[in-house]
Short mmCIF file of C-alpha atoms in Angstrom, two decimals:
data_model
loop_
_atom_site.label_atom_id
_atom_site.label_comp_id
_atom_site.label_asym_id
_atom_site.label_seq_id
_atom_site.Cartn_x
_atom_site.Cartn_y
_atom_site.Cartn_z
CA MET A 1 109.18 124.95 147.96
CA THR A 2 108.70 128.73 147.84
CA THR A 3 105.28 129.60 146.45
CA VAL A 4 104.68 132.25 143.80
CA ARG A 5 103.01 135.39 145.11
CA HIS A 6 101.27 138.07 143.07
CA ASN A 7 100.52 140.46 145.95
CA TRP A 8 103.93 141.84 146.85
CA THR A 9 103.98 145.37 148.21
CA LYS A 10 106.63 147.98 147.54
CA GLU A 11 107.48 148.06 151.24
CA GLU A 12 108.07 144.30 151.36
CA ILE A 13 110.33 144.40 148.32
CA LEU A 14 112.33 147.33 149.67
CA ALA A 15 112.85 145.44 152.94
CA ILE A 16 114.23 142.49 150.95
CA TYR A 17 116.46 144.70 148.78
CA ASN A 18 117.94 146.42 151.85
CA LYS A 19 118.72 143.27 153.84
CA PRO A 20 122.32 142.70 154.95
CA LEU A 21 124.01 141.43 151.79
CA MET A 22 124.99 137.99 153.10
CA GLU A 23 121.47 137.39 154.33
CA LEU A 24 120.00 138.54 151.00
CA LEU A 25 122.35 136.31 149.01
CA TYR A 26 121.65 133.26 151.17
CA GLU A 27 117.87 133.66 150.84
CA ALA A 28 118.03 134.27 147.08
CA ALA A 29 120.43 131.37 146.45
CA THR A 30 118.25 129.03 148.51
CA ILE A 31 115.12 129.94 146.54
CA HIS A 32 117.09 129.71 143.29
CA ARG A 33 118.09 126.11 144.07
CA GLU A 34 114.52 125.16 144.92
CA HIS A 35 113.32 126.08 141.41
CA HIS A 36 116.35 125.91 139.09
CA ASP A 37 119.58 124.06 138.41
CA PRO A 38 122.17 126.52 139.80
CA ASN A 39 124.80 125.32 137.32
CA THR A 40 122.72 125.90 134.19
CA VAL A 41 122.40 129.28 132.46
CA GLN A 42 120.21 130.02 129.45
CA VAL A 43 122.15 131.82 126.68
CA SER A 44 120.38 134.14 124.23
CA THR A 45 121.71 136.05 121.25
CA LEU A 46 120.15 139.45 120.59
CA LEU A 47 119.99 140.44 116.93
CA SER A 48 119.01 143.90 115.70
CA ILE A 49 117.05 143.12 112.54
CA LYS A 50 116.15 146.79 111.98
CA THR A 51 118.33 149.43 113.59
CA GLY A 52 117.77 153.14 114.26
CA GLY A 53 115.13 155.64 113.23
CA CYS A 54 112.75 154.87 116.09
CA PRO A 55 110.10 157.59 116.62
CA GLU A 56 109.99 157.10 120.40
CA ASP A 57 111.86 159.39 122.84
CA CYS A 58 113.11 156.85 125.41
CA GLY A 59 115.79 158.73 127.34
CA TYR A 60 118.16 155.76 127.46
CA CYS A 61 117.98 154.67 123.83
CA PRO A 62 120.53 155.49 121.10
CA GLN A 63 118.10 154.25 118.42
CA ALA A 64 115.71 157.17 118.90
CA ALA A 65 115.72 159.20 115.68
CA ARG A 66 115.55 162.49 117.57
CA TYR A 67 118.95 162.06 119.27
CA HIS A 68 122.39 162.31 117.62
CA THR A 69 124.20 159.11 118.65
CA ASP A 70 126.16 158.08 115.53
CA ILE A 71 124.18 154.84 115.34
CA GLU A 72 124.26 153.39 111.85
CA GLY A 73 120.70 152.58 110.88
CA ASN A 74 119.77 149.71 108.62
CA ASP A 75 116.66 148.49 106.87
CA LEU A 76 115.01 145.23 107.82
CA MET A 77 117.40 142.30 107.43
CA THR A 78 116.73 139.56 104.92
CA VAL A 79 115.55 136.15 106.07
CA SER A 80 118.73 134.53 104.77
CA HIS A 81 120.93 136.95 106.72
CA VAL A 82 118.98 136.27 109.91
CA LYS A 83 119.26 132.50 109.35
CA ALA A 84 123.04 132.79 108.96
CA GLN A 85 123.27 134.79 112.20
CA ALA A 86 121.06 132.27 114.01
CA LEU A 87 123.24 129.36 112.90
CA ARG A 88 126.32 131.22 114.11
CA ALA A 89 124.63 131.83 117.47
CA LYS A 90 123.65 128.18 117.78
CA GLU A 91 127.22 127.05 117.12
CA SER A 92 128.48 129.36 119.86
CA GLY A 93 126.13 127.90 122.48
CA SER A 94 122.99 130.05 122.30
CA SER A 95 119.64 128.33 122.64
CA ARG A 96 117.58 131.41 121.78
CA VAL A 97 117.66 134.19 119.20
CA CYS A 98 115.89 137.41 120.13
CA MET A 99 115.18 139.68 117.16
CA GLY A 100 114.72 143.38 117.83
CA ALA A 101 113.31 145.98 115.45
CA ALA A 102 113.36 149.70 116.24
CA TRP A 103 109.62 150.12 115.75
CA ARG A 104 107.07 151.91 117.91
CA ASN A 105 104.56 149.17 117.17
CA VAL A 106 103.99 146.32 114.74
CA LYS A 107 102.18 147.19 111.52
CA ASP A 108 100.59 144.60 109.24
CA GLY A 109 102.25 144.44 105.85
CA PRO A 110 105.29 143.10 103.97
CA GLU A 111 107.82 143.85 106.74
CA PHE A 112 105.81 142.02 109.40
CA ASP A 113 105.31 139.13 106.96
CA GLN A 114 109.09 139.04 106.59
CA VAL A 115 109.53 138.89 110.36
CA LEU A 116 107.03 136.02 110.52
CA GLU A 117 109.17 134.15 107.98
CA MET A 118 112.25 134.81 110.14
CA VAL A 119 110.41 133.26 113.10
CA ARG A 120 109.50 130.18 111.06
CA THR A 121 113.06 129.83 109.83
CA ILE A 122 114.71 130.01 113.26
CA ASN A 123 112.17 127.72 114.92
CA LYS A 124 112.99 125.09 112.30
CA LEU A 125 116.63 125.32 113.46
CA ASP A 126 115.40 123.98 116.83
CA MET A 127 116.15 127.26 118.56
CA GLU A 128 113.84 129.31 120.75
CA VAL A 129 112.71 132.46 118.96
CA CYS A 130 112.01 135.73 120.76
CA CYS A 131 110.97 139.06 119.23
CA THR A 132 110.90 142.60 120.54
CA LEU A 133 109.05 144.72 118.00
CA GLY A 134 107.20 147.29 120.08
CA MET A 135 103.51 147.31 120.86
CA LEU A 136 101.32 144.76 119.13
CA THR A 137 97.69 143.67 118.95
CA GLU A 138 96.19 140.35 119.94
CA ASN A 139 95.88 139.23 116.31
CA GLN A 140 99.52 140.12 115.60
CA ALA A 141 100.61 138.18 118.68
CA LYS A 142 98.63 135.16 117.50
CA ARG A 143 100.21 135.36 114.05
CA LEU A 144 103.66 135.33 115.68
CA ALA A 145 102.63 132.35 117.79
CA GLU A 146 101.36 130.53 114.71
CA ALA A 147 104.76 131.07 113.05
CA GLY A 148 106.50 129.42 116.01
CA LEU A 149 107.42 132.29 118.34
CA TYR A 150 108.58 131.11 121.75
CA ALA A 151 108.80 134.43 123.62
CA TYR A 152 107.97 138.11 123.21
CA ASN A 153 110.02 140.77 124.95
CA HIS A 154 108.32 143.96 126.09
CA ASN A 155 110.10 145.61 129.01
CA LEU A 156 108.29 147.77 131.55
CA ASP A 157 111.61 149.68 131.81
CA THR A 158 110.95 151.13 135.28
CA SER A 159 108.15 151.84 137.76
CA GLU A 160 104.88 153.35 136.63
CA ASP A 161 105.68 156.47 138.69
CA TYR A 162 109.11 157.07 137.11
CA TYR A 163 108.08 156.02 133.61
CA LYS A 164 106.88 159.54 132.75
CA ASP A 165 110.41 160.86 133.48
CA VAL A 166 111.94 158.49 130.93
CA ILE A 167 109.49 158.30 128.03
CA SER A 168 106.82 160.75 126.84
CA THR A 169 105.74 159.13 123.58
CA ARG A 170 103.87 156.17 125.05
CA ALA A 171 102.22 155.25 128.34
CA PHE A 172 102.95 152.55 130.91
CA GLU A 173 99.49 151.12 130.25
CA ASP A 174 100.51 150.39 126.64
CA ARG A 175 103.22 148.08 127.94
CA LEU A 176 100.75 146.18 130.08
CA GLU A 177 98.22 145.94 127.25
CA THR A 178 100.83 144.50 124.89
CA ILE A 179 101.87 141.91 127.49
CA ASP A 180 98.20 140.99 127.90
CA ASN A 181 97.89 140.56 124.12
CA VAL A 182 100.93 138.27 124.15
CA ARG A 183 99.40 136.16 126.93
CA LYS A 184 96.26 135.62 124.83
CA SER A 185 98.46 133.94 122.21
CA ASN A 186 100.16 131.51 124.64
CA VAL A 187 103.58 132.94 123.75
CA THR A 188 105.82 133.25 126.81
CA VAL A 189 106.53 136.73 128.19
CA CYS A 190 109.94 138.33 128.63
CA SER A 191 109.70 141.62 130.52
CA GLY A 192 112.06 143.47 132.80
CA GLY A 193 113.71 146.84 133.05
CA ILE A 194 116.73 149.06 133.51
CA ILE A 195 118.33 150.32 136.68
CA GLY A 196 120.61 153.33 136.88
CA MET A 197 118.42 155.84 135.00
CA GLY A 198 118.22 158.22 137.94
CA GLU A 199 115.37 156.38 139.62
CA GLN A 200 114.96 155.89 143.37
CA LEU A 201 115.06 152.51 145.11
CA GLU A 202 111.29 152.84 145.46
CA ASP A 203 111.06 152.84 141.65
CA ARG A 204 113.05 149.62 141.39
CA ALA A 205 110.70 148.07 143.91
CA GLY A 206 107.71 149.48 142.04
CA MET A 207 108.86 147.87 138.81
CA LEU A 208 109.16 144.50 140.56
CA VAL A 209 105.69 144.94 142.06
CA ALA A 210 104.27 145.47 138.56
CA LEU A 211 106.10 142.45 137.13
CA ALA A 212 105.32 140.15 140.05
CA SER A 213 101.64 141.18 139.99
CA LEU A 214 101.25 139.78 136.47
CA ASN A 215 99.53 136.40 136.54
CA PRO A 216 101.33 134.38 135.41
CA GLN A 217 104.57 136.17 136.12
CA PRO A 218 106.92 136.65 133.14
CA GLU A 219 108.87 133.54 132.22
CA SER A 220 111.93 135.75 131.75
CA VAL A 221 112.93 139.03 133.42
CA PRO A 222 115.95 140.90 132.02
CA ILE A 223 117.74 143.14 134.52
CA ASN A 224 119.69 145.79 132.61
CA ALA A 225 122.18 148.32 133.92
CA LEU A 226 121.99 151.57 131.99
CA VAL A 227 124.70 151.91 129.35
CA ALA A 228 124.96 155.68 129.00
CA VAL A 229 125.40 156.52 125.30
CA GLU A 230 126.69 159.89 124.16
CA GLY A 231 123.92 161.93 122.57
CA THR A 232 121.09 160.42 124.61
CA PRO A 233 119.43 162.39 127.42
CA MET A 234 121.06 160.04 129.96
CA GLU A 235 124.60 160.32 128.58
CA ASP A 236 126.02 161.83 131.79
CA ILE A 237 124.50 159.42 134.32
CA GLU A 238 127.09 157.52 136.34
CA PRO A 239 126.89 153.71 136.07
CA VAL A 240 125.34 151.72 138.88
CA SER A 241 127.66 149.71 141.10
CA ILE A 242 127.94 145.94 140.89
CA TRP A 243 126.46 145.77 144.38
CA GLU A 244 123.26 147.39 143.14
CA MET A 245 123.05 144.83 140.34
CA ILE A 246 123.62 141.96 142.75
CA ARG A 247 120.92 143.27 145.09
CA MET A 248 118.49 143.76 142.19
CA VAL A 249 119.08 140.25 140.85
CA ALA A 250 118.71 138.69 144.29
CA THR A 251 115.51 140.62 145.03
CA THR A 252 114.04 139.67 141.65
CA ARG A 253 114.84 136.01 142.32
CA ILE A 254 113.08 136.09 145.70
CA VAL A 255 110.01 137.89 144.37
CA MET A 256 109.73 135.78 141.19
CA PRO A 257 111.11 132.35 142.12
CA GLU A 258 110.16 130.48 138.93
CA THR A 259 111.23 133.17 136.48
CA GLN A 260 114.51 133.09 134.56
CA VAL A 261 116.38 136.22 135.60
CA ARG A 262 118.54 137.52 132.76
CA LEU A 263 121.75 139.42 133.41
CA SER A 264 121.50 141.79 130.46
CA ALA A 265 122.98 145.16 129.45
CA GLY A 266 125.96 146.47 131.37
CA ARG A 267 127.94 143.23 131.67
CA THR A 268 130.99 144.78 129.97
CA GLU A 269 131.46 146.86 133.12
CA MET A 270 131.19 143.83 135.43
CA SER A 271 134.09 141.67 136.51
CA ARG A 272 133.80 137.91 136.34
CA GLU A 273 133.65 137.91 140.13
CA GLY A 274 130.71 140.33 140.04
CA GLN A 275 128.89 138.25 137.45
CA ALA A 276 129.56 135.11 139.48
CA MET A 277 127.86 136.72 142.47
CA CYS A 278 124.88 137.58 140.26
CA PHE A 279 124.64 133.93 139.17
CA PHE A 280 124.85 132.85 142.81
CA ALA A 281 122.10 135.36 143.64
CA GLY A 282 119.73 133.86 141.07
CA ALA A 283 120.60 135.08 137.57
CA ASN A 284 120.31 132.14 135.20
CA SER A 285 120.24 133.72 131.76
CA ILE A 286 122.52 136.04 129.77
CA PHE A 287 122.71 137.70 126.38
CA ALA A 288 125.77 136.55 124.44
CA GLY A 289 127.47 138.22 121.49
CA ASP A 290 129.52 141.36 121.02
CA LYS A 291 126.49 143.67 120.88
CA LEU A 292 123.12 144.11 122.56
CA LEU A 293 121.31 145.78 119.66
CA THR A 294 123.67 148.78 119.64
CA THR A 295 125.57 148.70 122.96
CA PRO A 296 128.71 146.68 123.78
CA ASN A 297 128.55 143.18 125.28
CA PRO A 298 131.26 140.66 126.25
CA ASP A 299 132.58 138.45 123.46
CA VAL A 300 130.91 135.03 123.37
CA ASN A 301 134.27 133.28 123.78
CA GLU A 302 134.88 135.26 126.97
CA ASP A 303 131.50 134.10 128.25
CA MET A 304 132.25 130.48 127.46
CA GLU A 305 135.58 130.80 129.30
CA MET A 306 133.71 132.24 132.28
CA PHE A 307 131.20 129.37 132.14
CA LYS A 308 134.07 126.87 132.18
CA LEU A 309 135.72 128.63 135.10
CA LEU A 310 132.48 128.66 137.12
CA GLY A 311 131.34 125.19 136.09
CA LEU A 312 128.25 126.53 134.32
CA ASN A 313 126.49 124.81 131.42
CA PRO A 314 124.41 126.45 128.68
CA GLN A 315 120.74 125.50 128.95
CA LYS A 316 119.36 123.45 126.09
CA PRO A 317 116.43 124.91 124.11
CA PHE A 318 112.85 124.12 125.10
CA THR A 319 113.87 122.95 128.58
CA LYS A 320 111.07 124.85 130.30
CA ILE A 321 108.33 124.77 127.66
CA SER A 322 108.02 122.51 124.62
CA GLN A 323 108.86 123.73 121.13
CA PRO A 324 106.02 125.54 119.34
CA LYS A 325 104.80 124.15 116.04
CA THR A 326 105.35 126.24 112.93
CA VAL A 327 102.44 126.85 110.58
CA GLU A 328 103.57 127.81 107.08
CA ALA A 329 102.29 131.07 105.62
CA SER A 330 100.34 129.13 102.98
CA ASP A 331 98.52 127.17 105.72
CA SER A 332 97.85 130.09 108.04
CA GLN A 333 94.39 130.36 109.54
CA LEU A 334 94.93 133.98 110.54
CA GLU A 335 94.53 137.02 108.31
CA PRO A 336 96.19 140.43 108.76
CA LEU A 337 93.48 142.76 109.98
CA GLY A 338 95.17 146.02 108.98
CA GLU A 339 94.53 147.32 112.47
CA LYS A 340 95.43 150.86 113.44
CA PRO A 341 95.24 150.86 117.23
CA LYS A 342 95.51 154.20 118.94
CA TRP A 343 98.42 153.61 121.27
CA SER A 344 98.84 156.39 123.82
CA ARG A 345 100.76 159.59 123.19
CA PRO A 346 100.91 161.21 126.64
CA ASP A 347 100.59 164.99 126.77
CA HIS A 348 103.79 165.93 128.58
CA THR A 349 107.43 166.71 127.83
CA ILE A 350 110.62 165.61 129.56
CA GLU A 351 113.12 168.42 129.92
CA ARG A 352 116.30 166.39 129.45
CA ASN A 353 114.81 164.60 126.44
CA GLU A 354 113.95 167.94 124.86
CA GLU A 355 117.44 169.28 125.55
CA ALA A 356 119.01 166.23 123.86
CA LYS A 357 116.68 166.70 120.90
CA GLN A 358 117.68 170.36 120.50
CA LYS A 359 121.35 169.46 120.86
CA SER A 360 120.93 166.91 118.08
CA LYS A 361 119.46 169.55 115.78
CA LEU A 362 122.46 171.82 116.41
CA VAL A 363 124.89 169.00 115.66
CA SER A 364 123.03 168.20 112.44
CA LYS A 365 123.30 171.82 111.26
CA GLU A 366 127.05 171.74 111.82
#
C-alpha cells in the first residue's frame, strides 16, 4: 500500500508529471486501486446560494464586482429554496451539496445564521454538506461543524509564487489560515486549484506541494480547468488540452493517494473518452448539474449516461467519514463572537486585472 507523504518536492512532482504518459497512467491507476474502488465516483452538486458582487479581484472569476461579465447577481437564497434544490440533486444521484456564496469572508449575523440553517436542513436529508464562503475564523468553522457541515471548500487556486499574478485582494497565507481553522473544527477539507491561467508547470507542481504538505492532506482536491469568461482578465487565455488535465489528475493521485480527486470545471470541453482517461488516472469525484456556480457544466443526465457506459457507480454519502450530528440553533453551545479579523490586503496591483476593471467602467458608461 502506497504511504502518504507530506514532504514532496517540486522537482519530484515535476518528474512525475513529465513521465511518459503510459507509465504515468499505469502508476496512477495502480495507486488509485490500492486506496479506492475504481468503479465508484462521488457526485456533488454545486449550488450558488449568493451570486455576484464579490469584492475580490480574482482574475478568473466572473463574480467579481469590478468586472463586466453579464452575471446576474442574486441575494442569499432562502432555506426552502435550497432544500428544494438539494432534494432535486439527491434524486439525480448526488451525495453531496456544496453551497457557494460570493463573499470575501464570513461575517457573523443574520445571513450566516441562514447558511447555518441551510446546513442543518441538508444534513437532515442524509446528504453530505459542503460550503465555500470565503475566509472564516475558527469559531465560525466550529459553528458550521455544529450545524452538521461535512466539508469546507477553500481552494489554493495555484502556487504561492503565481498567486500574486492572479489575485491582489488577499494573500496565499489567508487560504492556509482558513484551512487551519477548518481543521480545528474537525470538518473535512476540500482544496484544490485551477490550471490554464497562464501558469508554468512549476506552478502546478508548487500547488501540489502546498496541498500535499498539509497534514492531514485534504480529503478532496478539485482540479479545475480555466473556463475563460468574457469580461474577466483571463478572457483571452486558450483552454488547456485534455492531456494536461489527464497528467494533472494522475500526478495529484500519485502525490495524494487517499484523497478524492474531483474532476471539476472545464468538463464541457472534454470528450467522454477524455473524462474516462481522467477516471482511469485517479479522478473519483465530479460536480454534476448544468452549472458550476456561473460557468457551464454537463447535464446530469449526460453524466449518468456516461457512468452507465463506463460501468461507474455514484458513491453513497458518508462512505469515507460518518455523518455529522446536527445541533439545532436553540441548543447551540457556540455564540457568534462578532469577530472582525484583518485578512490580508496585499499592496500590489495586477496589470491585466486593472485593465479589465477599466474596461468594465467604460462598458458601464455606455
